[in-house]
Structure formats: structure tokens, C-alpha cells
Tab-separated table of C-alpha atoms in Angstrom:
chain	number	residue	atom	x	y	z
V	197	UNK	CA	-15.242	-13.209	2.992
V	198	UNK	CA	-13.220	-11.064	1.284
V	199	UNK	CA	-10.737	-9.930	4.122
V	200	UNK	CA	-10.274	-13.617	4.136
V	201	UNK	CA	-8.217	-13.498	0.648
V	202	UNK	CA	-6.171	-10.378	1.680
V	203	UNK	CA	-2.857	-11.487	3.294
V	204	UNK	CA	-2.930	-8.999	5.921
V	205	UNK	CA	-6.210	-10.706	6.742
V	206	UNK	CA	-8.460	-7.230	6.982
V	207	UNK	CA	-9.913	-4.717	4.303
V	208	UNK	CA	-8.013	-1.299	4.014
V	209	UNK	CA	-8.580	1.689	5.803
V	210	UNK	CA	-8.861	5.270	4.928
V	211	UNK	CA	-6.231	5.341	7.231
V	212	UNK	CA	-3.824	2.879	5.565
V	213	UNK	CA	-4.077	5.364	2.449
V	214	UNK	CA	-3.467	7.876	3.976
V	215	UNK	CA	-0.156	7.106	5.726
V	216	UNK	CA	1.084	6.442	2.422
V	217	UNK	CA	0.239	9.720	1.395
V	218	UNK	CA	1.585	11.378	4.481
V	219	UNK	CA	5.197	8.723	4.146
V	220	UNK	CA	5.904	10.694	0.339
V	221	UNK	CA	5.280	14.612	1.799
V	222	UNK	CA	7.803	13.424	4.937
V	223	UNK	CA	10.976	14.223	4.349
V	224	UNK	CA	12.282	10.932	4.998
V	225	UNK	CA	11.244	9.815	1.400
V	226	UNK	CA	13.638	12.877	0.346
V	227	UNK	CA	15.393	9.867	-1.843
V	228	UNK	CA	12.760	8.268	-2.861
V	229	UNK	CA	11.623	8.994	-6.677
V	230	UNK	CA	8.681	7.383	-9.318
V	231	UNK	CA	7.440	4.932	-7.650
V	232	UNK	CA	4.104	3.309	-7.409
V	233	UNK	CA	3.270	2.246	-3.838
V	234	UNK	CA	0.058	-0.368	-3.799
V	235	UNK	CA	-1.304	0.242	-0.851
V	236	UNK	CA	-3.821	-3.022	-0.723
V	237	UNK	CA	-2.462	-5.144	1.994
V	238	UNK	CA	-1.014	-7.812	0.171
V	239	UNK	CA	-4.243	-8.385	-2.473
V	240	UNK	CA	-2.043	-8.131	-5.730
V	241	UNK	CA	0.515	-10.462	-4.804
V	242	UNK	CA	1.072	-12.541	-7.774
V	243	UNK	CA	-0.912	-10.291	-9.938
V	244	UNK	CA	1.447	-8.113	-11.010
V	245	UNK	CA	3.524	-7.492	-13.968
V	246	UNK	CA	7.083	-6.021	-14.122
């Protein structure tokens, strides 16, 4: 299944999306600027390029 191949072991939620939405209009990411947050549970380890 695919949960299976996600390391957190579960498909995403609206939910999990959201939180990372909400975490960038708190202000405790005042100091935090242009950056891309993946919010996939672990699914593009090793996939991605710097």
C-alpha cells in the first residue's frame, strides 16, 4: 500500500497541510524567510535536489 512507502507510515491529512500553513502566519516563524516546507511525511526523502 502506499502508506506503506511513506516513512511516517500514513497518507497526509488536510490537517497536516494545514498546520503548516497556520506554523508561517504564527508569529513564531517571525525569523523564518523563503523557504519551501514539503509537507509529505517523509515521501521525498532521497528525491530531492539541492
Amino acid at each position: 500500500a502506499l502508506a506503506d512507502s511513506i516513512p511516517v507510515g500514513r497518507l497526509g491529512q488536510p490537517e497536516d497541510v494545514s498546520n503548516a500553513f497556520l506554523f508561517f502566519c504564527d508569529p513564531a516563524s517571525s525569523f523564518v524567510t523563503g523557504q519551501t516546507l514539503y509537507v509529505c511525511g517523509g515521501a521525498s526523502i532521497g528525491t530531492l535536489t539541492i
